[in-house]
Amino acid sequence: MALLTPQKAQDLLNDVSKAPDSQSILLKKRKDVFLEVSLHTRGVRPSFRDLSGDNGGYIIPPRWGGKEYQYIFETFLINRHPREADVTRQWRLSQYRPHTKAPFGMLTDILRGAIFQDSQYTLTLPDKDDNDYIWGNNFQGMNLITYMSEVVLPGIIEDPNGYIVRMPSKPYFDQTADRLEIMILFVNSKNIVYDGPEDLVFKHGDWGYWLTPGAIFRFDKVDGGQYRVDPRGYFATMLGHLPASIAGGLWNNDGYYDSYYDKAIPTANEYISSFSAEQLVDKEASHPYITQIADDCKECHGSGEVNWPGENGEPPRLRACPKCKGEGLTSNNPADRLKVPFSDWEKLKDGGTVLNNPDTNINKYHNDKNGKIMSDILRALNLLNIDAAQSGNAKAIDQEKLYMFISTVSNKLFDTILFPTISDIIAFRNVRATGDGKTMPYVYDFTLIKPSQFQIKTAADLLDELINSTKGNIPGFIRKRQITEYVDKRFAGDDVFQKKTQVIEQLDDLFVYTEDEQLTMITTGKVQKTDLIFSRNLPSILDEISREKGTRYFKNASIDDLKALVDAKMKPLLVVKNFAVLDGNGNPTDVQNQPNN
């Protein structure tokens, strides 16, 4: 039963400090997780003061995330060294580039591709209207699966304490369709006001919401930014549970989740600080410098001062020499043209001026150090050795870790987010009468088969495995699975070829074997010769059917329908009197053929 009342929910929306202390502390910790992770995943940049002009105003770069991110940059990541001038620190802030976004984005792309390949999952609703609804562009212009891939998955990664909320997209009196239109929101943890087992209060756009197991309340923002309950925004769900799922991640026993990327965050933070130091060293110490004989300034004769006659009533006095800026030595400024008397020419030839290169050992140290830190980030994300150029045990171990990681995220997403989301959509859109004359939400059975394997290897890796399996005489049923994985990877965008492969897998038991293996099986009597004829002709017959019937029919036809067409075209080919095979010594011999019954 809900613990709040409409008035209490309204008070919390208007003043979050009215929440219990334990709630406030917990919500802050959850919000901190989001800020720390999203700084890297979103490529947030800090602002900095413009010290090149007189106004001293702040420059707001693209992807500036706001004051909360700025506080993290200035306090933890690019903090001021005790002896550092403010102008130097502002320069370091201006030079920040979001290098850490790349590895985090790479892993998210791998997750998205591995989990949401069309061949990896099955989602079907028996009700045609509901099935068309979830596969239509009804969720922020996307279908349900695309929304999960583009919005929910990144949200889980960077904000594991956020919520996926399901609710009617409009108040009941604005709904015009025969069935309710549903809105799915990813509610960021920073917008959550109260989170309890029976209550969820959050802000979204110009509205506030209070979710309970039986109803949804909407609050409008009025003048002055205050929220007021809207009687028209009430919706009785009667679900018996909150229509929301927490994103989830790595539970840390402190009452909230850490991100799945949590292991890489400390190293990524260290990279930002260390790379900023490298930038400063490169700026200060990576240019040649000149060593030359220090001649006295011709203007002040080495004193650094010259007589000034005075102006505007001021008395004459000595002032700094404008030529050498008070140094008393000849200027080394590259912009100055120095005239050397012929009598001093030999002095210069003998080494009066020397062009020196700086000691780059410090620069190399910083570069090597930061390269190692970036490698540590990739290692924490299980990405260090998965590149196709890598080989050996390190690559296999990283691929296995990455596979387990993808499996964990996939199970979480399908079991605790996608399944209840579909159930709630069905419940909102379908009702049935109970024995006492009431109407209640109705959820029927639907098919959701989550991915059981993930293609994280390259097509070249899969082909090498298949070649090695063939050389090692690995059983055919294992090779069949390897061929399926290779085709899914290599021909991911070719639906016709993938369907052709599926049909061959179902109808032909010999396709995984080499020609030598097939002929040996004929010789030893393990298969009939007509089986080999069938295997050799099946690919071309399927191509013929695809041309005659059209690719759309071919892709949508059942295996049984295609088998009937194949059998009709194959029948004349199987009536053959003689068929050449090899005897035990590898010599050709004619064996009378008997067609399959």
XYZ file of C-alpha atoms in Angstrom:
597
model
C 0.000 0.000 0.000
C 1.268 3.471 -0.876
C 2.808 5.355 2.041
C 2.361 8.842 0.598
C -0.711 10.985 -0.017
C -1.290 13.391 -2.897
C -0.451 16.286 -0.587
C 2.791 14.688 0.615
C 3.819 13.873 -2.952
C 3.099 17.471 -3.937
C 5.140 18.781 -1.006
C 8.099 16.605 -2.009
C 7.985 17.844 -5.595
C 8.042 21.434 -4.366
C 10.677 20.899 -1.664
C 12.770 17.739 -1.823
C 14.313 18.576 1.578
C 11.053 17.400 3.150
C 12.019 13.816 2.338
C 13.412 11.709 5.208
C 17.158 12.069 5.729
C 17.749 8.445 4.789
C 15.961 9.049 1.445
C 17.944 12.221 0.751
C 21.292 10.535 1.437
C 20.391 7.534 -0.722
C 19.156 9.632 -3.635
C 22.340 11.745 -3.523
C 24.537 8.631 -3.700
C 22.542 7.358 -6.665
C 22.847 10.708 -8.386
C 26.616 10.766 -7.790
C 26.930 7.412 -9.567
C 25.204 8.893 -12.617
C 27.382 12.028 -12.656
C 30.627 10.107 -12.340
C 29.826 7.645 -15.127
C 28.050 9.984 -17.539
C 30.984 12.434 -17.439
C 32.872 9.791 -19.445
C 30.071 8.196 -21.480
C 28.709 11.553 -22.664
C 32.051 13.269 -23.173
C 31.219 16.192 -20.862
C 33.623 19.170 -21.016
C 34.374 21.896 -18.436
C 33.945 25.631 -18.872
C 36.916 27.992 -18.392
C 37.664 31.692 -18.037
C 38.702 33.644 -21.089
C 41.959 35.259 -19.970
C 42.938 36.476 -23.440
C 40.765 39.607 -23.235
C 39.754 42.204 -20.692
C 36.311 40.865 -19.787
C 37.470 37.666 -18.092
C 34.163 35.972 -18.959
C 33.583 32.230 -19.026
C 33.655 30.192 -22.221
C 30.970 27.488 -22.377
C 32.197 24.750 -24.758
C 29.997 22.219 -26.554
C 28.862 19.367 -24.246
C 29.208 21.443 -21.118
C 27.174 19.486 -18.596
C 26.429 22.128 -15.984
C 27.633 23.157 -12.540
C 27.640 19.660 -11.053
C 30.078 18.379 -13.666
C 32.113 21.583 -13.401
C 32.528 20.950 -9.682
C 33.910 17.454 -10.409
C 36.400 18.823 -12.940
C 37.668 21.675 -10.777
C 37.729 19.746 -7.491
C 38.837 16.231 -8.468
C 40.001 15.840 -12.058
C 41.800 19.067 -13.063
C 42.364 20.586 -9.654
C 44.814 23.424 -9.131
C 48.312 22.515 -8.030
C 49.314 24.403 -4.839
C 51.942 26.410 -6.738
C 49.975 26.735 -9.967
C 48.858 30.122 -11.241
C 45.178 30.467 -12.054
C 45.991 31.379 -15.650
C 47.702 27.999 -16.061
C 44.798 26.043 -14.617
C 42.314 27.883 -16.819
C 44.475 26.986 -19.798
C 44.446 23.310 -18.724
C 40.643 23.388 -18.427
C 40.421 24.900 -21.923
C 42.590 22.115 -23.377
C 40.488 19.235 -21.999
C 39.233 16.801 -24.630
C 36.950 13.828 -23.761
C 39.394 11.048 -24.707
C 37.790 8.598 -22.283
C 34.487 8.704 -24.179
C 35.904 6.453 -26.922
C 36.499 3.214 -24.943
C 33.195 3.526 -23.052
C 31.339 4.184 -26.300
C 33.087 1.257 -27.951
C 31.836 -1.166 -25.311
C 28.296 0.238 -25.480
C 28.296 -0.270 -29.265
C 29.476 -3.854 -28.790
C 26.703 -4.470 -26.252
C 24.084 -2.993 -28.560
C 25.212 -5.038 -31.551
C 25.599 -8.305 -29.646
C 22.289 -8.183 -27.756
C 19.946 -6.741 -30.360
C 20.890 -8.665 -33.499
C 17.648 -9.756 -35.157
C 18.689 -13.394 -35.156
C 19.484 -13.423 -31.423
C 16.034 -12.932 -29.912
C 12.331 -13.564 -30.604
C 9.447 -11.294 -29.601
C 5.902 -12.058 -30.731
C 2.518 -11.097 -29.314
C -0.500 -13.213 -30.350
C -2.753 -10.144 -30.506
C -2.128 -8.540 -33.901
C -2.973 -4.995 -32.768
C -0.627 -5.195 -29.785
C 2.093 -6.858 -31.868
C 1.844 -4.135 -34.516
C 1.869 -1.521 -31.754
C 5.167 -2.592 -30.154
C 6.777 -2.990 -33.587
C 5.487 0.388 -34.754
C 7.268 3.685 -34.185
C 5.194 4.450 -31.084
C 7.938 5.072 -28.528
C 9.564 8.438 -29.203
C 9.536 7.623 -32.913
C 11.027 4.142 -32.403
C 9.688 0.637 -32.017
C 10.020 -0.992 -28.624
C 13.240 -2.906 -29.347
C 14.942 0.096 -30.941
C 13.940 2.187 -27.924
C 15.500 -0.420 -25.642
C 18.668 -0.361 -27.732
C 19.042 3.394 -28.204
C 17.629 4.780 -24.944
C 17.305 2.138 -22.239
C 20.623 0.318 -22.740
C 22.791 3.495 -22.530
C 20.623 4.588 -19.600
C 21.336 1.358 -17.731
C 25.061 1.811 -18.296
C 25.401 5.398 -17.094
C 22.506 5.572 -14.602
C 21.886 2.160 -12.983
C 19.616 3.746 -10.361
C 17.307 5.333 -12.913
C 13.858 3.918 -13.646
C 12.106 2.678 -16.777
C 8.509 3.857 -16.320
C 5.411 2.755 -18.250
C 2.281 4.914 -18.289
C -0.466 6.160 -20.637
C 0.931 8.807 -22.973
C -2.115 11.057 -22.404
C -4.797 11.428 -19.720
C -7.747 9.127 -20.258
C -9.965 11.934 -21.601
C -7.426 12.743 -24.351
C -7.015 9.141 -25.538
C -8.719 8.753 -28.918
C -7.502 5.318 -30.048
C -9.456 2.127 -29.339
C -6.645 1.041 -27.073
C -4.434 3.137 -24.823
C -1.257 4.619 -26.218
C 1.647 3.943 -23.856
C 4.629 6.147 -23.036
C 7.927 4.677 -21.853
C 10.296 6.987 -19.991
C 13.815 6.536 -18.753
C 13.707 8.604 -15.557
C 17.148 9.872 -14.622
C 18.126 9.402 -10.969
C 18.668 13.163 -10.597
C 14.950 13.683 -11.338
C 13.737 11.203 -8.724
C 12.269 12.888 -5.659
C 11.138 9.885 -3.633
C 11.762 6.183 -4.094
C 9.938 3.661 -1.945
C 8.667 0.088 -2.377
C 5.129 1.341 -3.025
C 5.801 4.910 -4.201
C 7.838 6.607 -6.918
C 7.804 10.397 -7.229
C 9.750 12.073 -10.033
C 9.883 15.081 -12.326
C 9.714 14.934 -16.102
C 9.492 18.019 -18.266
C 6.779 20.365 -16.994
C 5.117 17.701 -14.888
C 5.645 15.744 -11.729
C 4.379 12.197 -11.256
C 3.504 9.975 -8.341
C 3.265 6.261 -9.143
C 1.551 3.755 -6.849
C 0.569 0.095 -7.390
C -2.990 1.163 -8.179
C -2.850 4.613 -9.728
C -0.790 7.350 -11.371
C -1.068 10.992 -10.298
C 0.152 13.877 -12.436
C 1.139 17.291 -11.059
C 1.261 20.409 -13.242
C 3.917 23.083 -12.847
C 2.194 26.420 -12.320
C 3.432 30.011 -12.036
C 6.410 30.283 -9.741
C 7.591 26.772 -10.604
C 5.385 25.128 -7.975
C 3.685 21.793 -8.615
C -0.041 21.365 -8.076
C -1.988 18.132 -8.370
C -4.108 17.996 -11.529
C -7.422 16.179 -10.961
C -7.547 15.388 -14.676
C -4.143 13.703 -14.491
C -5.344 10.798 -12.366
C -5.239 7.325 -13.926
C -6.344 4.164 -12.106
C -3.984 1.405 -13.271
C -5.124 -1.342 -10.862
C -1.938 -3.221 -11.750
C -1.051 -4.211 -8.201
C 2.553 -3.138 -8.732
C 4.513 -0.044 -9.735
C 4.647 0.248 -13.551
C 8.383 0.868 -13.311
C 11.640 -1.104 -13.284
C 14.911 0.089 -11.814
C 17.689 0.008 -14.402
C 20.039 -2.033 -12.228
C 23.738 -2.769 -12.372
C 26.244 -4.001 -9.774
C 24.666 -4.069 -6.305
C 27.062 -2.661 -3.719
C 25.192 -3.427 -0.437
C 24.805 0.296 0.340
C 21.268 0.449 -1.015
C 21.993 1.386 -4.615
C 23.605 0.110 -7.808
C 26.989 0.865 -9.319
C 27.398 0.942 -13.086
C 28.487 -2.114 -15.046
C 31.414 0.108 -16.113
C 32.349 0.857 -12.509
C 35.726 -0.925 -12.616
C 36.997 1.434 -15.308
C 35.858 4.707 -13.695
C 38.810 5.264 -11.267
C 41.336 4.622 -14.030
C 39.451 6.900 -16.421
C 39.499 9.658 -13.793
C 43.239 9.193 -13.353
C 43.733 9.435 -17.118
C 42.088 12.874 -17.227
C 44.404 14.248 -14.530
C 47.519 12.618 -15.944
C 46.854 13.664 -19.532
C 46.324 17.266 -18.411
C 49.797 17.172 -16.864
C 51.209 15.810 -20.126
C 49.623 18.655 -22.078
C 51.238 21.201 -19.778
C 54.671 19.578 -20.051
C 54.422 19.461 -23.844
C 53.440 23.107 -23.978
C 56.237 24.272 -21.703
C 59.138 22.025 -22.627
C 58.751 20.783 -26.188
C 60.356 23.566 -28.217
C 64.023 24.260 -29.075
C 65.886 26.935 -27.166
C 68.931 29.064 -28.004
C 72.136 29.333 -26.059
C 74.413 32.203 -27.079
C 77.125 34.522 -25.759
C 75.534 37.205 -23.611
C 76.578 40.556 -25.103
C 75.899 43.822 -23.295
C 72.951 45.773 -24.582
C 74.147 48.480 -26.979
C 71.443 50.856 -25.775
C 72.151 50.887 -22.024
C 75.730 49.471 -22.166
C 74.794 46.649 -19.817
C 73.308 48.771 -17.025
C 69.652 47.932 -17.832
C 68.644 51.583 -17.401
C 68.604 54.669 -19.574
C 68.029 58.388 -18.922
C 64.467 59.579 -19.403
C 64.022 63.337 -19.848
C 60.550 63.375 -18.358
C 57.218 64.483 -19.814
C 54.153 66.458 -18.761
C 55.973 68.153 -15.936
C 57.591 64.975 -14.568
C 61.281 65.303 -13.629
C 64.020 63.445 -15.517
C 64.916 60.033 -14.093
C 66.327 56.626 -14.938
C 63.986 53.969 -16.247
C 64.254 50.411 -17.621
C 65.939 50.171 -20.982
C 63.205 49.659 -23.652
C 65.615 47.661 -25.834
C 66.598 44.917 -23.401
C 63.638 45.332 -21.025
C 66.021 46.056 -18.158
C 68.088 42.884 -18.617
C 71.248 44.698 -19.672
C 71.909 42.020 -22.302
C 71.341 41.790 -26.030
C 67.761 40.627 -26.781
C 67.264 36.951 -27.744
C 63.789 37.588 -29.106
C 63.456 35.756 -32.461
C 61.579 38.788 -33.810
C 64.580 41.058 -33.282
C 67.127 41.418 -36.074
C 70.610 41.605 -34.547
C 73.447 43.196 -36.482
C 76.762 41.536 -35.773
C 79.925 43.535 -36.579
C 82.359 41.804 -38.911
C 84.940 41.822 -36.115
C 82.656 39.529 -34.043
C 82.024 37.074 -36.891
C 84.703 34.626 -35.796
C 83.270 34.602 -32.275
C 79.925 33.374 -33.620
C 81.554 30.829 -35.936
C 83.452 29.370 -32.990
C 80.256 28.608 -31.124
C 78.850 31.909 -30.018
C 75.313 30.744 -30.788
C 74.047 27.163 -30.330
C 70.572 25.807 -31.166
C 69.591 23.236 -28.555
C 66.874 20.568 -28.514
C 65.072 20.071 -25.188
C 65.402 16.991 -23.030
C 62.307 14.989 -24.048
C 62.669 12.247 -21.442
C 60.004 13.852 -19.262
C 57.652 14.138 -22.221
C 58.261 10.492 -23.097
C 57.596 9.481 -19.492
C 54.217 11.198 -19.490
C 53.309 9.772 -22.886
C 54.217 6.208 -21.843
C 52.402 6.602 -18.545
C 49.200 7.779 -20.179
C 49.379 5.053 -22.780
C 49.517 2.526 -19.955
C 46.569 4.156 -18.187
C 44.497 3.971 -21.386
C 45.429 0.300 -21.684
C 44.260 -0.191 -18.095
C 40.910 1.379 -19.044
C 40.559 -1.029 -21.981
C 41.563 -3.925 -19.731
C 38.919 -2.980 -17.150
C 36.337 -2.932 -19.952
C 37.552 -6.301 -21.346
C 38.528 -4.610 -24.617
C 42.319 -4.761 -24.541
C 42.918 -7.939 -26.540
C 39.785 -8.425 -28.636
C 41.143 -6.686 -31.718
C 41.521 -8.916 -34.761
C 45.246 -8.165 -34.848
C 45.689 -9.811 -31.449
C 46.146 -13.522 -31.015
C 46.824 -16.152 -28.410
C 45.507 -16.811 -24.945
C 45.176 -13.132 -23.961
C 42.680 -12.559 -26.756
C 40.694 -15.688 -25.888
C 40.542 -14.746 -22.195
C 39.358 -11.205 -22.950
C 36.745 -12.521 -25.376
C 35.468 -14.930 -22.735
C 35.254 -12.134 -20.134
C 33.501 -9.866 -22.631
C 31.074 -12.668 -23.507
C 30.183 -13.156 -19.840
C 29.784 -9.393 -19.416
C 27.409 -9.137 -22.391
C 25.441 -12.127 -21.121
C 25.012 -10.491 -17.695
C 23.727 -7.219 -19.161
C 21.472 -9.043 -21.634
C 19.855 -11.223 -18.968
C 19.247 -8.183 -16.792
C 17.689 -6.213 -19.618
C 15.419 -8.989 -20.920
C 14.385 -10.496 -17.566
C 13.821 -7.430 -15.387
C 13.104 -4.638 -17.887
C 11.837 -5.821 -21.285
C 9.575 -8.613 -19.992
C 7.729 -6.460 -17.394
C 7.579 -3.588 -19.893
C 5.745 -5.750 -22.429
C 3.493 -7.149 -19.673
C 2.527 -3.632 -18.561
C 1.870 -2.504 -22.132
C -0.485 -5.457 -22.579
C -2.151 -4.773 -19.213
C -2.746 -1.108 -20.069
C -4.199 -1.959 -23.481
C -6.352 -4.951 -22.484
C -9.011 -5.386 -19.795
C -11.520 -8.090 -18.958
C -14.528 -8.345 -16.679
C -14.267 -10.125 -13.339
C -16.938 -12.171 -11.626
C -18.178 -9.219 -9.590
C -18.694 -7.019 -12.642
C -15.439 -5.048 -12.408
C -12.935 -4.583 -15.189
C -9.287 -5.389 -14.517
C -6.076 -5.280 -16.548
C -5.515 -8.469 -18.497
C -2.128 -9.911 -19.461
C -2.043 -12.797 -21.934
C 0.897 -15.060 -22.742
C 3.414 -13.840 -25.285
C 6.678 -15.126 -26.722
C 9.932 -13.519 -25.620
C 13.069 -15.578 -26.188
C 16.160 -13.753 -25.016
C 19.564 -14.108 -26.716
C 21.436 -17.274 -25.835
C 24.653 -16.461 -27.692
C 26.511 -13.336 -28.712
C 28.675 -12.806 -31.761
C 31.635 -10.896 -30.349
C 34.239 -12.544 -32.581
C 35.133 -11.232 -36.010
C 34.118 -13.104 -39.145
C 37.799 -13.995 -39.624
C 37.932 -15.498 -36.116
C 34.836 -17.608 -36.795
C 36.190 -18.762 -40.146
C 39.493 -19.822 -38.558
C 37.591 -21.814 -35.925
C 35.551 -23.541 -38.632
C 38.675 -24.403 -40.638
C 40.362 -25.841 -37.545
C 37.246 -27.828 -36.665
C 37.176 -29.310 -40.160
C 40.875 -30.235 -39.994
C 40.332 -31.773 -36.579
C 37.326 -33.856 -37.726
C 35.063 -32.196 -35.171
C 31.530 -33.718 -35.304
C 29.188 -32.247 -37.900
C 26.598 -30.883 -35.467
C 29.283 -28.645 -33.905
C 30.431 -27.436 -37.310
C 26.812 -26.698 -38.217
C 26.600 -24.309 -35.271
C 29.892 -22.693 -36.279
C 28.629 -22.157 -39.830
C 25.483 -20.522 -38.438
C 27.597 -18.152 -36.327
C 29.813 -17.297 -39.302
C 26.875 -16.573 -41.612
C 25.159 -14.439 -38.943
C 28.340 -12.380 -38.614
C 29.531 -12.232 -42.217
C 26.127 -11.806 -43.878
C 24.283 -9.921 -41.135
C 22.557 -7.597 -43.628
C 21.611 -10.235 -46.216
C 18.245 -11.659 -45.108
C 17.875 -13.838 -48.205
C 21.244 -15.532 -47.762
C 20.580 -16.089 -44.050
C 17.218 -17.707 -44.874
C 18.908 -19.866 -47.505
C 21.430 -21.037 -44.913
C 18.643 -21.853 -42.423
C 16.835 -23.982 -45.015
C 20.029 -25.844 -45.942
C 20.737 -26.519 -42.269
C 17.263 -28.021 -41.850
C 17.113 -30.110 -45.051
C 20.705 -31.176 -45.706
C 22.751 -33.188 -43.225
C 25.817 -33.312 -45.484
C 26.445 -29.626 -46.123
C 28.913 -29.285 -43.224
C 31.257 -31.945 -44.600
C 34.005 -31.563 -47.206
C 33.783 -33.355 -50.561
C 36.315 -35.964 -49.444
C 34.301 -36.615 -46.262
C 31.087 -36.924 -48.272
C 32.556 -39.437 -50.731
C 34.037 -41.474 -47.890
C 30.601 -41.613 -46.264
C 29.167 -42.900 -49.560
C 31.870 -45.563 -49.883
C 31.393 -46.799 -46.352
C 27.633 -46.903 -46.804
C 26.851 -44.348 -44.089
C 24.688 -42.351 -46.507
C 23.043 -43.020 -49.846
C 24.287 -41.564 -53.088
C 21.058 -39.681 -53.629
C 21.763 -37.817 -50.396
C 24.893 -36.441 -52.003
C 23.004 -35.488 -55.169
C 20.461 -33.678 -52.985
C 23.215 -31.839 -51.088
C 25.044 -30.740 -54.238
C 21.904 -29.373 -55.954
C 20.062 -27.818 -52.988
C 21.777 -24.352 -53.038
C 21.060 -23.766 -56.736
C 17.455 -24.971 -56.376
C 16.884 -22.535 -53.495
C 18.263 -19.727 -55.665
C 15.850 -20.779 -58.407
C 12.888 -20.719 -55.995
C 13.920 -17.276 -54.757
C 13.986 -15.945 -58.319
C 10.645 -17.500 -59.267
C 8.695 -16.652 -56.098
C 10.437 -13.425 -55.165
C 12.680 -12.625 -52.232
C 9.798 -11.469 -50.029
C 8.061 -14.848 -50.335
C 11.356 -16.670 -49.828
C 12.161 -14.795 -46.602
C 8.692 -15.285 -45.111
C 7.928 -18.824 -46.250
C 8.032 -21.658 -43.727
C 10.620 -24.422 -43.956
C 7.870 -26.946 -44.771
C 6.570 -24.844 -47.677
C 10.068 -24.452 -49.111
C 10.742 -28.176 -48.648
C 7.698 -29.035 -50.765
C 8.979 -26.813 -53.573
C 12.491 -28.264 -53.252
C 11.222 -31.869 -53.384
C 9.268 -31.142 -56.579
C 12.328 -29.697 -58.314
C 14.711 -32.289 -56.883
C 12.748 -35.421 -57.874
C 13.988 -35.661 -61.508
C 17.577 -35.211 -60.383
C 17.510 -38.158 -57.984
C 16.711 -40.769 -60.684
C 20.228 -41.642 -61.892
C 21.476 -45.052 -63.006
C 25.151 -44.761 -62.234
C 27.103 -42.608 -59.879
C 30.883 -42.346 -59.660
C 32.381 -42.816 -56.176
C 35.783 -43.734 -54.808
C 36.740 -47.169 -53.599
C 38.848 -47.821 -50.497
C 42.044 -47.062 -52.432
C 40.735 -43.750 -53.766
C 40.071 -45.078 -57.294
C 36.796 -44.223 -59.093
C 34.266 -47.007 -59.450
C 30.697 -47.193 -60.787
C 28.086 -48.207 -58.252
C 24.461 -48.835 -59.194
C 22.323 -46.110 -57.630
C 19.116 -46.806 -55.756
C 16.932 -43.696 -55.187
C 15.701 -42.872 -51.726
C 12.301 -44.260 -50.838
